[in-house]
PDB file of C-alpha atoms in Angstrom:
ATOM      1  CA  MET W  20      12.192  25.524 -40.283  1.00  0.00           C
ATOM      2  CA  PRO W  21      11.344  23.441 -37.366  1.00  0.00           C
ATOM      3  CA  GLU W  22      14.189  23.202 -34.469  1.00  0.00           C
ATOM      4  CA  THR W  23      16.203  20.282 -34.361  1.00  0.00           C
ATOM      5  CA  ILE W  24      17.559  18.592 -31.327  1.00  0.00           C
ATOM      6  CA  ASN W  25      21.470  18.503 -31.026  1.00  0.00           C
ATOM      7  CA  ALA W  26      21.662  14.724 -30.361  1.00  0.00           C
ATOM      8  CA  SER W  27      25.270  15.080 -28.939  1.00  0.00           C
ATOM      9  CA  LYS W  28      23.755  16.947 -26.151  1.00  0.00           C
ATOM     10  CA  ALA W  29      20.991  14.443 -25.308  1.00  0.00           C
ATOM     11  CA  ARG W  30      21.491  12.399 -22.576  1.00  0.00           C
ATOM     12  CA  PRO W  31      21.551   8.431 -23.229  1.00  0.00           C
ATOM     13  CA  VAL W  32      18.475   6.771 -21.539  1.00  0.00           C
ATOM     14  CA  ALA W  33      18.409   3.272 -20.120  1.00  0.00           C
ATOM     15  CA  PRO W  34      16.182   1.205 -22.210  1.00  0.00           C
ATOM     16  CA  LEU W  35      12.962   0.279 -20.695  1.00  0.00           C
ATOM     17  CA  THR W  36      12.775  -3.331 -19.627  1.00  0.00           C
ATOM     18  CA  LEU W  37       9.831  -5.943 -18.653  1.00  0.00           C
ATOM     19  CA  GLU W  38      10.991  -5.974 -15.149  1.00  0.00           C
ATOM     20  CA  GLN W  39      11.017  -2.312 -14.649  1.00  0.00           C
ATOM     21  CA  ILE W  40       7.336  -2.210 -16.227  1.00  0.00           C
ATOM     22  CA  LYS W  41       6.253  -5.108 -14.246  1.00  0.00           C
ATOM     23  CA  GLY W  42       7.941  -3.417 -10.939  1.00  0.00           C
ATOM     24  CA  ALA W  43       5.857  -0.011 -11.600  1.00  0.00           C
ATOM     25  CA  MET W  44       2.508  -2.144 -12.071  1.00  0.00           C
ATOM     26  CA  GLY W  45       2.377  -3.410  -8.414  1.00  0.00           C
ATOM     27  CA  LYS W  46      -0.933  -5.246  -7.061  1.00  0.00           C
ATOM     28  CA  GLU W  47      -2.498  -1.852  -6.164  1.00  0.00           C
ATOM     29  CA  VAL W  48      -2.004  -0.729  -9.805  1.00  0.00           C
ATOM     30  CA  LEU W  49      -3.072  -4.044 -11.570  1.00  0.00           C
ATOM     31  CA  ALA W  50      -6.394  -3.845  -9.200  1.00  0.00           C
ATOM     32  CA  ARG W  51      -7.398  -0.718 -10.902  1.00  0.00           C
ATOM     33  CA  PRO W  52      -9.776  -1.960 -13.573  1.00  0.00           C
ATOM     34  CA  LYS W  53      -9.428   1.623 -15.720  1.00  0.00           C
ATOM     35  CA  LEU W  54      -5.818   1.318 -15.708  1.00  0.00           C
ATOM     36  CA  SER W  55      -4.540   2.835 -18.975  1.00  0.00           C
ATOM     37  CA  ILE W  56      -1.180   2.930 -20.765  1.00  0.00           C
ATOM     38  CA  GLY W  57      -0.802   6.508 -20.046  1.00  0.00           C
ATOM     39  CA  ASP W  58      -1.149   5.712 -16.195  1.00  0.00           C
ATOM     40  CA  VAL W  59       1.691   3.332 -16.563  1.00  0.00           C
ATOM     41  CA  ALA W  60       3.875   5.442 -18.783  1.00  0.00           C
ATOM     42  CA  ALA W  61       3.902   8.244 -16.415  1.00  0.00           C
ATOM     43  CA  MET W  62       4.948   6.080 -13.430  1.00  0.00           C
ATOM     44  CA  LEU W  63       7.722   5.233 -15.677  1.00  0.00           C
ATOM     45  CA  GLY W  64       8.478   8.744 -16.841  1.00  0.00           C
ATOM     46  CA  VAL W  65       8.106   7.556 -20.451  1.00  0.00           C
ATOM     47  CA  GLY W  66       5.598   8.310 -23.307  1.00  0.00           C
ATOM     48  CA  PRO W  67       2.721   5.949 -24.131  1.00  0.00           C
ATOM     49  CA  ARG W  68       4.292   5.119 -27.261  1.00  0.00           C
ATOM     50  CA  THR W  69       7.714   4.220 -25.904  1.00  0.00           C
ATOM     51  CA  LEU W  70       5.890   1.930 -23.480  1.00  0.00           C
ATOM     52  CA  SER W  71       3.668   0.146 -26.385  1.00  0.00           C
ATOM     53  CA  ALA W  72       6.770  -0.145 -28.325  1.00  0.00           C
ATOM     54  CA  VAL W  73       8.947  -1.706 -25.424  1.00  0.00           C
ATOM     55  CA  LEU W  74       5.797  -4.097 -24.810  1.00  0.00           C
ATOM     56  CA  LYS W  75       5.571  -5.087 -28.638  1.00  0.00           C
ATOM     57  CA  ARG W  76       9.537  -5.777 -28.890  1.00  0.00           C
ATOM     58  CA  GLU W  77      10.186  -7.223 -25.406  1.00  0.00           C
ATOM     59  CA  TRP W  78       6.665  -9.211 -24.898  1.00  0.00           C
ATOM     60  CA  ASN W  79       5.286  -9.375 -28.297  1.00  0.00           C
ATOM     61  CA  GLY W  80       2.110  -7.895 -27.247  1.00  0.00           C
ATOM     62  CA  ASN W  81       0.175  -5.114 -26.626  1.00  0.00           C
ATOM     63  CA  PHE W  82      -0.466  -3.227 -23.462  1.00  0.00           C
ATOM     64  CA  CYS W  83      -4.015  -4.619 -22.949  1.00  0.00           C
ATOM     65  CA  SER W  84      -2.910  -8.222 -23.182  1.00  0.00           C
ATOM     66  CA  PHE W  85       0.115  -7.573 -20.996  1.00  0.00           C
ATOM     67  CA  VAL W  86      -2.066  -6.064 -18.049  1.00  0.00           C
ATOM     68  CA  SER W  87      -4.549  -9.034 -18.669  1.00  0.00           C
ATOM     69  CA  ASP W  88      -1.786 -11.459 -18.614  1.00  0.00           C
ATOM     70  CA  LEU W  89      -0.387 -10.281 -14.921  1.00  0.00           C
ATOM     71  CA  ARG W  90      -3.894  -9.960 -13.823  1.00  0.00           C
ATOM     72  CA  LEU W  91      -4.566 -13.621 -14.685  1.00  0.00           C
ATOM     73  CA  ALA W  92      -1.425 -14.625 -12.901  1.00  0.00           C
ATOM     74  CA  GLU W  93      -2.231 -12.661 -10.069  1.00  0.00           C
ATOM     75  CA  ALA W  94      -5.795 -14.212  -9.884  1.00  0.00           C
ATOM     76  CA  ALA W  95      -4.421 -17.812 -10.196  1.00  0.00           C
ATOM     77  CA  ARG W  96      -1.779 -17.085  -7.395  1.00  0.00           C
ATOM     78  CA  LEU W  97      -4.879 -15.895  -5.129  1.00  0.00           C
ATOM     79  CA  LEU W  98      -6.950 -18.923  -6.033  1.00  0.00           C
ATOM     80  CA  ARG W  99      -4.381 -21.070  -4.767  1.00  0.00           C
ATOM     81  CA  LEU W 100      -4.026 -19.585  -1.167  1.00  0.00           C
ATOM     82  CA  HIS W 101      -6.079 -21.157   1.444  1.00  0.00           C
ATOM     83  CA  ARG W 102      -6.390 -17.596   3.224  1.00  0.00           C
ATOM     84  CA  TYR W 103      -8.615 -16.545  -0.083  1.00  0.00           C
ATOM     85  CA  ALA W 104     -10.477 -19.708   0.157  1.00  0.00           C
ATOM     86  CA  ARG W 105     -13.494 -17.705   1.554  1.00  0.00           C
ATOM     87  CA  PHE W 106     -13.613 -15.511  -1.365  1.00  0.00           C
ATOM     88  CA  SER W 107     -15.418 -16.155  -4.775  1.00  0.00           C
ATOM     89  CA  ALA W 108     -13.912 -16.800  -8.030  1.00  0.00           C
ATOM     90  CA  GLU W 109     -15.545 -13.543  -9.190  1.00  0.00           C
ATOM     91  CA  GLN W 110     -14.199 -11.603  -6.114  1.00  0.00           C
ATOM     92  CA  ILE W 111     -10.506 -12.802  -6.995  1.00  0.00           C
ATOM     93  CA  GLY W 112     -11.257 -11.642 -10.367  1.00  0.00           C
ATOM     94  CA  LEU W 113     -12.017  -8.177  -9.351  1.00  0.00           C
ATOM     95  CA  MET W 114      -9.302  -8.064  -6.719  1.00  0.00           C
ATOM     96  CA  ALA W 115      -7.038  -8.990  -9.761  1.00  0.00           C
ATOM     97  CA  GLY W 116      -8.219  -5.905 -11.768  1.00  0.00           C
ATOM     98  CA  PHE W 117     -10.905  -7.305 -13.929  1.00  0.00           C
ATOM     99  CA  ALA W 118     -13.845  -5.022 -14.258  1.00  0.00           C
ATOM    100  CA  SER W 119     -16.442  -7.981 -13.838  1.00  0.00           C
ATOM    101  CA  ARG W 120     -17.040 -11.594 -13.987  1.00  0.00           C
ATOM    102  CA  GLN W 121     -17.643 -11.489 -17.857  1.00  0.00           C
ATOM    103  CA  SER W 122     -14.561  -9.990 -18.687  1.00  0.00           C
ATOM    104  CA  PHE W 123     -12.413 -12.387 -15.957  1.00  0.00           C
ATOM    105  CA  TYR W 124     -13.839 -15.893 -16.678  1.00  0.00           C
ATOM    106  CA  PRO W 125     -13.222 -16.245 -20.483  1.00  0.00           C
ATOM    107  CA  HIS W 126     -10.062 -14.966 -20.342  1.00  0.00           C
ATOM    108  CA  PHE W 127      -9.001 -17.200 -17.563  1.00  0.00           C
ATOM    109  CA  LYS W 128     -10.538 -20.252 -19.270  1.00  0.00           C
ATOM    110  CA  GLU W 129      -8.669 -19.340 -22.274  1.00  0.00           C
ATOM    111  CA  LYS W 130      -5.288 -19.073 -20.781  1.00  0.00           C
ATOM    112  CA  TYR W 131      -5.535 -21.903 -18.033  1.00  0.00           C
ATOM    113  CA  GLY W 132      -7.926 -24.507 -19.829  1.00  0.00           C
ATOM    114  CA  CYS W 133     -10.444 -24.291 -17.111  1.00  0.00           C
ATOM    115  CA  THR W 134     -13.011 -22.257 -14.995  1.00  0.00           C
ATOM    116  CA  PRO W 135     -11.499 -20.368 -12.058  1.00  0.00           C
ATOM    117  CA  ILE W 136     -13.416 -22.722  -9.679  1.00  0.00           C
ATOM    118  CA  GLU W 137     -12.111 -25.681 -11.211  1.00  0.00           C
ATOM    119  CA  TYR W 138      -8.455 -24.074 -11.106  1.00  0.00           C
ATOM    120  CA  ARG W 139      -8.885 -23.592  -7.224  1.00  0.00           C
ATOM    121  CA  SER W 140     -10.312 -27.024  -6.693  1.00  0.00           C
ATOM    122  CA  ARG W 141      -7.215 -28.465  -8.513  1.00  0.00           C
ATOM    123  CA  ASN W 142      -4.403 -26.195  -6.746  1.00  0.00           C
ATOM    124  CA  ILE W 143      -5.397 -25.051  -3.615  1.00  0.00           C
ATOM    125  CA  ASN W 144      -4.229 -28.226  -1.730  1.00  0.00           C
ATOM    126  CA  GLU W 145      -0.512 -27.840  -3.277  1.00  0.00           C
ATOM    127  CA  ASN W 146      -0.321 -24.682  -0.950  1.00  0.00           C
ATOM    128  CA  LYS W 147      -0.388 -25.396   2.577  1.00  0.00           C
ATOM    129  CA  ARG W 148       2.394 -23.351   3.724  1.00  0.00           C
ATOM    130  CA  PRO W 149       2.416 -21.685   7.260  1.00  0.00           C
ATOM    131  CA  GLU W 150       2.510 -18.320   5.839  1.00  0.00           C
ATOM    132  CA  ASP W 151      -0.901 -19.584   3.911  1.00  0.00           C
ATOM    133  CA  ALA W 152      -2.694 -20.158   7.221  1.00  0.00           C
ATOM    134  CA  ASP W 153      -6.186 -18.927   7.664  1.00  0.00           C
ATOM    135  CA  TYR W 154      -6.107 -16.768  10.606  1.00  0.00           C
TER     136      TYR W 154
END
């Protein structure tokens, strides 16, 4: 007969939140094109199934779409900044963690309704703050 766990002795675990997941996935983590659910789950100290269940419940999507959404938001942020104007849109996509132009452009256009280059030209003038100066 398999051994059972006495639930009364188990420590209660605080539920994992989207903010904790996002916090574990800093820019350097997101920039890894081959980021896996196992990598992020290990950083959070949970199993991949737990992470997957939280994303499905709290974000209504899967790990790949969650990561893609975070990468797209980072790419859009970089495209708006003057200090990144010298980088091509393709380079911005790579910096955000997309493996190639072919994986970046279609996702970007689907989410924002325009190409990354069009997005940049429409939005870069809105972000002329001192911390964004080109040095």
